[in-house]
Amino acid sequence: MEQKENLESILPEHRKAVEGIRKKYGHTLSAHAFNSLYLWRREMELSLLLEEDMFTVKCGWKGKNCWFFPCGGREGVLEFLKRHETEETFSLCYMREQDRELLESCFPGKYEIREAADSYEYLCEREGHMLLQGKTYANVRTQLHKIEREHRLSVQPLGRENMKAALEIVGGWKGKGIYALNPAGVDLEGLENREAMGITGVLVYVDGEPCSIAAGYPITNDTYDLYLSKEKLRIPGLSYYTKREFFFALPEQYHYLNIEEDLGIEGLRLEKRKLGIAKMNRIWGLPVPETGA
């Protein structure tokens, strides 16, 4: 029988508590950041379990009894895991290496833990994208040179004066995979609440026409999350140019840009890996148990 928990809808008033716990324990995954949880709460069917020194999230999109690995103090995390260890339907997602090690040491031999490559978070490094040296950046050098050679480009910080154009770009975009469930909803909600959520961004004009947008928010003291990247026109190099301009528009303290997971979408994985990835946040999980025929 599944353990009943005191779950809540994810609301703006939970931000302070969630972010306080996350920062206290140095949790750096984009998946656990409050903005990510709030923006994806409907599409991923998320609900929050918030305790004094721990939080976790139930994720209906991944399974009826699937949870984000808890974030918080060791005592609270282990107490949550012990409450659910006898449940045959229990599964976990977004597990860091240190979370995997904790699970293996405290529940030896109990769980079959698997890497979840579709949940890996990709991080770009500011210095690498400034210099664009070596084979790692060969593809992005080609993209950048081509678009700069063939088009007149300009960049504006995202603000009230260009928000209508930004919303039109996002609203007209069509996605695949989970993004197709509500292709514009997550991005539009972030833009509409950008000040409260600390979201900043850039709008790129190609030959005088607003064509692409990139936006995000801080995750840690040195890492920003790229939650939004959309283009109105399919122009070779535009996607990379926009991401790069956004990265460089951030304060210099941000050395990394987290461009998030690929969700197992092959085209998205290839696109991300061509961007000169400096490092990845590797993710593990407990697979959703087989339910039988």
C-alpha positions as a LaTeX table, in Angstrom:
\begin{tabular}{lrrr}
\hline
Residue & $x$ (\AA) & $y$ (\AA) & $z$ (\AA) \\
\hline
Met1 & 0.00 & 0.00 & 0.00 \\
Glu2 & 1.27 & 3.46 & $-0.92$ \\
Gln3 & 2.15 & 5.82 & 1.92 \\
Lys4 & $-0.05$ & 8.91 & 1.93 \\
Glu5 & 1.88 & 12.17 & 2.08 \\
Asn6 & 0.79 & 15.74 & 2.75 \\
Leu7 & 1.07 & 16.93 & $-0.84$ \\
Glu8 & 0.43 & 20.49 & $-1.98$ \\
Ser9 & $-0.02$ & 22.24 & $-5.29$ \\
Ile10 & 3.15 & 24.14 & $-6.20$ \\
Leu11 & 2.47 & 27.83 & $-5.55$ \\
Pro12 & 4.59 & 31.02 & $-5.65$ \\
Glu13 & 4.54 & 31.20 & $-1.84$ \\
His14 & 6.59 & 27.98 & $-1.70$ \\
Arg15 & 9.55 & 29.62 & $-3.45$ \\
Lys16 & 11.35 & 30.86 & $-0.33$ \\
Ala17 & 11.21 & 27.53 & 1.49 \\
Val18 & 12.14 & 25.39 & $-1.52$ \\
Glu19 & 15.01 & 27.60 & $-2.59$ \\
Gly20 & 16.21 & 27.94 & 1.00 \\
Ile21 & 16.52 & 24.15 & 1.38 \\
Arg22 & 18.04 & 23.72 & $-2.08$ \\
Lys23 & 20.71 & 26.36 & $-1.47$ \\
Lys24 & 21.42 & 25.19 & 2.08 \\
Tyr25 & 22.39 & 21.75 & 0.77 \\
Gly26 & 24.13 & 22.92 & $-2.40$ \\
His27 & 21.69 & 21.23 & $-4.76$ \\
Thr28 & 22.53 & 22.36 & $-8.31$ \\
Leu29 & 20.17 & 20.45 & $-10.61$ \\
Ser30 & 17.91 & 22.57 & $-12.77$ \\
Ala31 & 15.16 & 19.99 & $-12.20$ \\
His32 & 14.88 & 20.85 & $-8.50$ \\
Ala33 & 14.99 & 24.64 & $-8.88$ \\
Phe34 & 11.71 & 26.24 & $-7.83$ \\
Asn35 & 11.20 & 28.00 & $-11.16$ \\
Ser36 & 11.51 & 24.68 & $-12.99$ \\
Leu37 & 9.06 & 22.98 & $-10.65$ \\
Tyr38 & 6.56 & 25.81 & $-10.86$ \\
Leu39 & 6.66 & 26.23 & $-14.63$ \\
Trp40 & 6.35 & 22.48 & $-15.34$ \\
Arg41 & 3.85 & 21.72 & $-12.56$ \\
Arg42 & 0.93 & 21.09 & $-14.92$ \\
Glu43 & 2.68 & 19.38 & $-17.86$ \\
Met44 & 4.59 & 16.98 & $-15.59$ \\
Glu45 & 1.77 & 16.62 & $-13.02$ \\
Leu46 & 3.94 & 17.80 & $-10.13$ \\
Ser47 & 2.89 & 18.14 & $-6.50$ \\
Leu48 & 5.06 & 19.21 & $-3.58$ \\
Leu49 & 5.92 & 17.53 & $-0.29$ \\
Leu50 & 7.50 & 20.24 & 1.86 \\
Glu51 & 8.87 & 19.52 & 5.32 \\
Glu52 & 11.00 & 21.57 & 7.69 \\
Asp53 & 14.36 & 20.55 & 6.25 \\
Met54 & 13.45 & 18.55 & 3.14 \\
Phe55 & 11.32 & 18.73 & 0.04 \\
Thr56 & 10.48 & 16.36 & $-2.75$ \\
Val57 & 8.06 & 16.32 & $-5.66$ \\
Lys58 & 5.67 & 13.65 & $-6.87$ \\
Cys59 & 5.79 & 13.39 & $-10.66$ \\
Gly60 & 2.66 & 11.91 & $-12.21$ \\
Trp61 & 4.06 & 12.21 & $-15.73$ \\
Lys62 & 6.76 & 9.62 & $-14.92$ \\
Gly63 & 4.58 & 7.20 & $-12.94$ \\
Lys64 & 1.78 & 7.00 & $-10.37$ \\
Asn65 & 4.24 & 6.68 & $-7.47$ \\
Cys66 & 7.32 & 8.38 & $-8.90$ \\
Trp67 & 9.19 & 11.05 & $-6.91$ \\
Phe68 & 12.10 & 13.39 & $-7.43$ \\
Phe69 & 14.94 & 12.25 & $-5.18$ \\
Pro70 & 14.44 & 14.32 & $-2.00$ \\
Cys71 & 16.49 & 17.45 & $-1.41$ \\
Gly72 & 17.39 & 18.25 & 2.17 \\
Gly73 & 19.10 & 17.02 & 5.30 \\
Arg74 & 20.18 & 13.39 & 5.54 \\
Glu75 & 17.73 & 12.59 & 8.33 \\
Gly76 & 14.70 & 13.92 & 6.46 \\
Val77 & 15.73 & 12.30 & 3.18 \\
Leu78 & 16.21 & 8.87 & 4.78 \\
Glu79 & 12.95 & 9.14 & 6.70 \\
Phe80 & 11.08 & 9.77 & 3.45 \\
Leu81 & 12.81 & 6.83 & 1.72 \\
Lys82 & 12.06 & 4.50 & 4.63 \\
Arg83 & 8.38 & 5.42 & 4.52 \\
His84 & 8.19 & 4.20 & 0.93 \\
Glu85 & 10.69 & 1.31 & 0.81 \\
Thr86 & 8.04 & $-1.43$ & 1.04 \\
Glu87 & 5.93 & $-0.06$ & $-1.84$ \\
Glu88 & 6.15 & $-2.15$ & $-5.00$ \\
Thr89 & 5.21 & 0.84 & $-7.18$ \\
Phe90 & 7.80 & 3.24 & $-5.70$ \\
Ser91 & 10.23 & 4.87 & $-8.15$ \\
Leu92 & 12.64 & 7.81 & $-8.12$ \\
Cys93 & 13.90 & 10.26 & $-10.72$ \\
Tyr94 & 16.44 & 13.12 & $-10.91$ \\
Met95 & 18.95 & 11.41 & $-8.66$ \\
Arg96 & 22.49 & 12.86 & $-8.47$ \\
Glu97 & 25.60 & 10.76 & $-7.96$ \\
Gln98 & 25.70 & 11.55 & $-4.23$ \\
Asp99 & 22.02 & 10.60 & $-3.98$ \\
Arg100 & 22.74 & 7.27 & $-5.66$ \\
Glu101 & 25.61 & 6.63 & $-3.24$ \\
Leu102 & 23.36 & 7.40 & $-0.26$ \\
Leu103 & 20.67 & 5.05 & $-1.52$ \\
Glu104 & 23.15 & 2.25 & $-2.15$ \\
Ser105 & 24.81 & 2.61 & 1.25 \\
Cys106 & 21.60 & 2.83 & 3.28 \\
Phe107 & 19.55 & 0.28 & 1.31 \\
Pro108 & 22.24 & $-2.14$ & 0.06 \\
Gly109 & 21.07 & $-4.49$ & $-2.66$ \\
Lys110 & 17.45 & $-3.38$ & $-2.45$ \\
Tyr111 & 17.13 & $-1.24$ & $-5.57$ \\
Glu112 & 18.16 & $-1.56$ & $-9.19$ \\
Ile113 & 19.47 & 1.94 & $-9.88$ \\
Arg114 & 19.88 & 2.93 & $-13.52$ \\
Glu115 & 21.44 & 5.85 & $-15.30$ \\
Ala116 & 18.85 & 8.13 & $-16.90$ \\
Ala117 & 20.66 & 9.59 & $-19.90$ \\
Asp118 & 17.52 & 11.36 & $-21.10$ \\
Ser119 & 17.62 & 13.45 & $-17.90$ \\
Tyr120 & 21.29 & 14.49 & $-18.08$ \\
Glu121 & 21.66 & 18.26 & $-17.84$ \\
Tyr122 & 24.11 & 19.84 & $-20.30$ \\
Leu123 & 26.27 & 22.80 & $-19.23$ \\
Cys124 & 28.12 & 25.26 & $-21.46$ \\
Glu125 & 31.11 & 27.26 & $-20.20$ \\
Arg126 & 31.40 & 31.02 & $-20.80$ \\
Glu127 & 35.15 & 30.99 & $-21.48$ \\
Gly128 & 34.86 & 28.22 & $-24.07$ \\
His129 & 32.16 & 30.08 & $-25.98$ \\
Met130 & 34.11 & 33.32 & $-25.82$ \\
Leu131 & 37.24 & 31.76 & $-27.34$ \\
Leu132 & 35.65 & 29.05 & $-29.55$ \\
Gln133 & 38.94 & 27.20 & $-29.84$ \\
Gly134 & 39.58 & 23.57 & $-30.77$ \\
Lys135 & 37.52 & 20.73 & $-32.22$ \\
Thr136 & 34.88 & 20.99 & $-29.48$ \\
Tyr137 & 33.67 & 24.27 & $-30.92$ \\
Ala138 & 34.19 & 23.58 & $-34.62$ \\
Asn139 & 30.47 & 23.27 & $-35.31$ \\
Val140 & 29.50 & 26.42 & $-33.44$ \\
Arg141 & 32.29 & 28.40 & $-35.14$ \\
Thr142 & 30.85 & 27.37 & $-38.50$ \\
Gln143 & 27.31 & 28.33 & $-37.48$ \\
Leu144 & 28.38 & 31.68 & $-36.08$ \\
His145 & 30.49 & 32.69 & $-39.07$ \\
Lys146 & 27.75 & 31.75 & $-41.52$ \\
Ile147 & 24.95 & 33.74 & $-39.91$ \\
Glu148 & 27.17 & 36.77 & $-39.24$ \\
Arg149 & 28.30 & 36.73 & $-42.86$ \\
Glu150 & 24.85 & 36.36 & $-44.42$ \\
His151 & 22.60 & 38.48 & $-42.17$ \\
Arg152 & 22.39 & 41.77 & $-40.31$ \\
Leu153 & 22.01 & 40.94 & $-36.62$ \\
Ser154 & 21.15 & 42.98 & $-33.55$ \\
Val155 & 20.29 & 42.11 & $-29.97$ \\
Gln156 & 18.03 & 43.70 & $-27.36$ \\
Pro157 & 17.56 & 42.79 & $-23.71$ \\
Leu158 & 14.12 & 41.38 & $-23.06$ \\
Gly159 & 11.76 & 44.04 & $-21.70$ \\
Arg160 & 8.35 & 45.62 & $-21.90$ \\
Glu161 & 9.12 & 47.40 & $-25.17$ \\
Asn162 & 9.74 & 44.16 & $-27.09$ \\
Met163 & 7.61 & 41.73 & $-25.09$ \\
Lys164 & 4.85 & 41.61 & $-27.73$ \\
Ala165 & 7.36 & 40.40 & $-30.32$ \\
Ala166 & 8.79 & 37.86 & $-27.86$ \\
Leu167 & 5.35 & 36.45 & $-27.07$ \\
Glu168 & 4.56 & 36.11 & $-30.77$ \\
Ile169 & 7.74 & 34.09 & $-31.33$ \\
Val170 & 6.97 & 31.76 & $-28.43$ \\
Gly171 & 3.26 & 31.48 & $-29.17$ \\
Gly172 & 3.86 & 30.37 & $-32.76$ \\
Trp173 & 6.36 & 27.62 & $-31.91$ \\
Lys174 & 5.44 & 23.94 & $-32.17$ \\
Gly175 & 7.26 & 21.28 & $-30.20$ \\
Lys176 & 7.80 & 17.53 & $-29.96$ \\
Gly177 & 7.76 & 15.06 & $-27.11$ \\
Ile178 & 6.57 & 16.47 & $-23.79$ \\
Tyr179 & 6.77 & 19.97 & $-25.28$ \\
Ala180 & 3.94 & 19.06 & $-27.62$ \\
Leu181 & 1.61 & 18.63 & $-24.64$ \\
Asn182 & 1.52 & 22.39 & $-24.26$ \\
Pro183 & 4.11 & 23.77 & $-26.67$ \\
Ala184 & 3.91 & 27.40 & $-25.58$ \\
Gly185 & 2.40 & 27.24 & $-22.08$ \\
Val186 & 5.56 & 26.82 & $-20.01$ \\
Asp187 & 7.50 & 29.48 & $-21.90$ \\
Leu188 & 4.65 & 31.98 & $-21.98$ \\
Glu189 & 3.97 & 31.66 & $-18.26$ \\
Gly190 & 7.62 & 32.35 & $-17.52$ \\
Leu191 & 7.66 & 35.46 & $-19.72$ \\
Glu192 & 4.42 & 36.76 & $-18.26$ \\
Asn193 & 5.82 & 36.37 & $-14.71$ \\
Arg194 & 9.44 & 37.14 & $-15.54$ \\
Glu195 & 9.98 & 39.86 & $-12.94$ \\
Ala196 & 8.63 & 37.79 & $-10.03$ \\
Met197 & 10.62 & 34.76 & $-11.19$ \\
Gly198 & 13.88 & 36.63 & $-11.83$ \\
Ile199 & 13.85 & 35.73 & $-15.53$ \\
Thr200 & 16.00 & 37.70 & $-17.95$ \\
Gly201 & 16.54 & 37.28 & $-21.67$ \\
Val202 & 17.49 & 38.62 & $-25.08$ \\
Leu203 & 15.61 & 39.13 & $-28.33$ \\
Val204 & 17.55 & 38.81 & $-31.60$ \\
Tyr205 & 16.62 & 40.71 & $-34.76$ \\
Val206 & 17.62 & 39.31 & $-38.14$ \\
Asp207 & 17.68 & 41.87 & $-40.95$ \\
Gly208 & 15.50 & 44.12 & $-38.80$ \\
Glu209 & 12.87 & 41.48 & $-37.93$ \\
Pro210 & 12.46 & 39.97 & $-34.41$ \\
Cys211 & 13.28 & 36.30 & $-34.95$ \\
Ser212 & 14.50 & 34.54 & $-31.81$ \\
Ile213 & 14.52 & 34.65 & $-28.03$ \\
Ala214 & 16.50 & 33.12 & $-25.20$ \\
Ala215 & 15.71 & 33.53 & $-21.51$ \\
Gly216 & 16.45 & 31.99 & $-18.14$ \\
Tyr217 & 17.12 & 32.42 & $-14.44$ \\
Pro218 & 19.94 & 31.79 & $-11.94$ \\
Ile219 & 20.27 & 28.34 & $-10.38$ \\
Thr220 & 23.46 & 28.85 & $-8.36$ \\
Asn221 & 26.00 & 31.63 & $-7.83$ \\
Asp222 & 27.83 & 30.65 & $-11.02$ \\
Thr223 & 25.19 & 28.91 & $-13.16$ \\
Tyr224 & 22.20 & 30.23 & $-15.10$ \\
Asp225 & 19.42 & 28.06 & $-16.48$ \\
Leu226 & 18.33 & 28.43 & $-20.10$ \\
Tyr227 & 14.64 & 27.67 & $-19.75$ \\
Leu228 & 13.58 & 29.16 & $-23.08$ \\
Ser229 & 15.13 & 29.20 & $-26.58$ \\
Lys230 & 12.85 & 29.65 & $-29.59$ \\
Glu231 & 13.17 & 30.90 & $-33.19$ \\
Lys232 & 10.51 & 32.14 & $-35.59$ \\
Leu233 & 12.54 & 31.36 & $-38.71$ \\
Arg234 & 14.74 & 28.36 & $-39.55$ \\
Ile235 & 18.01 & 30.18 & $-40.19$ \\
Pro236 & 21.25 & 28.17 & $-39.87$ \\
Gly237 & 23.20 & 29.41 & $-36.85$ \\
Leu238 & 20.38 & 31.50 & $-35.35$ \\
Ser239 & 19.71 & 29.18 & $-32.43$ \\
Tyr240 & 23.36 & 29.13 & $-31.38$ \\
Tyr241 & 23.85 & 32.86 & $-31.96$ \\
Thr242 & 20.88 & 33.64 & $-29.69$ \\
Lys243 & 22.02 & 31.33 & $-26.89$ \\
Arg244 & 25.54 & 32.76 & $-27.03$ \\
Glu245 & 24.32 & 36.37 & $-26.92$ \\
Phe246 & 22.12 & 35.52 & $-23.94$ \\
Phe247 & 25.02 & 33.88 & $-22.12$ \\
Phe248 & 27.27 & 36.88 & $-22.67$ \\
Ala249 & 24.55 & 39.30 & $-21.57$ \\
Leu250 & 24.58 & 37.75 & $-18.08$ \\
Pro251 & 26.68 & 39.18 & $-15.25$ \\
Glu252 & 30.25 & 37.87 & $-15.37$ \\
Gln253 & 29.78 & 35.80 & $-12.19$ \\
Tyr254 & 27.87 & 33.24 & $-14.26$ \\
His255 & 30.46 & 30.90 & $-15.75$ \\
Tyr256 & 28.02 & 28.17 & $-16.83$ \\
Leu257 & 24.77 & 27.99 & $-18.76$ \\
Asn258 & 22.63 & 24.93 & $-18.00$ \\
Ile259 & 20.78 & 24.09 & $-21.23$ \\
Glu260 & 18.78 & 21.37 & $-19.48$ \\
Glu261 & 17.92 & 17.80 & $-20.46$ \\
Asp262 & 17.08 & 16.30 & $-23.84$ \\
Leu263 & 14.12 & 14.16 & $-22.65$ \\
Gly264 & 15.30 & 11.30 & $-24.86$ \\
Ile265 & 14.46 & 13.22 & $-28.04$ \\
Glu266 & 17.24 & 12.26 & $-30.44$ \\
Gly267 & 17.19 & 15.49 & $-32.44$ \\
Leu268 & 17.33 & 17.57 & $-29.27$ \\
Arg269 & 20.19 & 15.46 & $-27.91$ \\
Leu270 & 22.24 & 15.94 & $-31.08$ \\
Glu271 & 21.54 & 19.67 & $-31.11$ \\
Lys272 & 22.64 & 20.11 & $-27.50$ \\
Arg273 & 25.81 & 18.04 & $-27.91$ \\
Lys274 & 26.90 & 20.17 & $-30.86$ \\
Leu275 & 26.97 & 23.29 & $-28.66$ \\
Gly276 & 30.34 & 22.70 & $-27.07$ \\
Ile277 & 29.34 & 21.06 & $-23.77$ \\
Ala278 & 31.80 & 21.66 & $-20.93$ \\
Lys279 & 30.25 & 19.20 & $-18.48$ \\
Met280 & 27.08 & 17.28 & $-17.70$ \\
Asn281 & 25.06 & 16.70 & $-14.58$ \\
Arg282 & 24.63 & 12.93 & $-14.74$ \\
Ile283 & 21.33 & 11.60 & $-13.46$ \\
Trp284 & 20.17 & 8.24 & $-12.09$ \\
Gly285 & 16.80 & 6.86 & $-11.14$ \\
Leu286 & 14.77 & 3.91 & $-9.98$ \\
Pro287 & 12.74 & 2.77 & $-12.99$ \\
Val288 & 8.98 & 2.65 & $-12.79$ \\
Pro289 & 8.18 & $-0.96$ & $-11.81$ \\
Glu290 & 6.65 & $-3.26$ & $-14.41$ \\
Thr291 & 2.92 & $-3.66$ & $-13.89$ \\
Gly292 & 2.57 & $-6.87$ & $-15.91$ \\
Ala293 & 0.18 & $-7.71$ & $-18.70$ \\
\hline
\end{tabular}
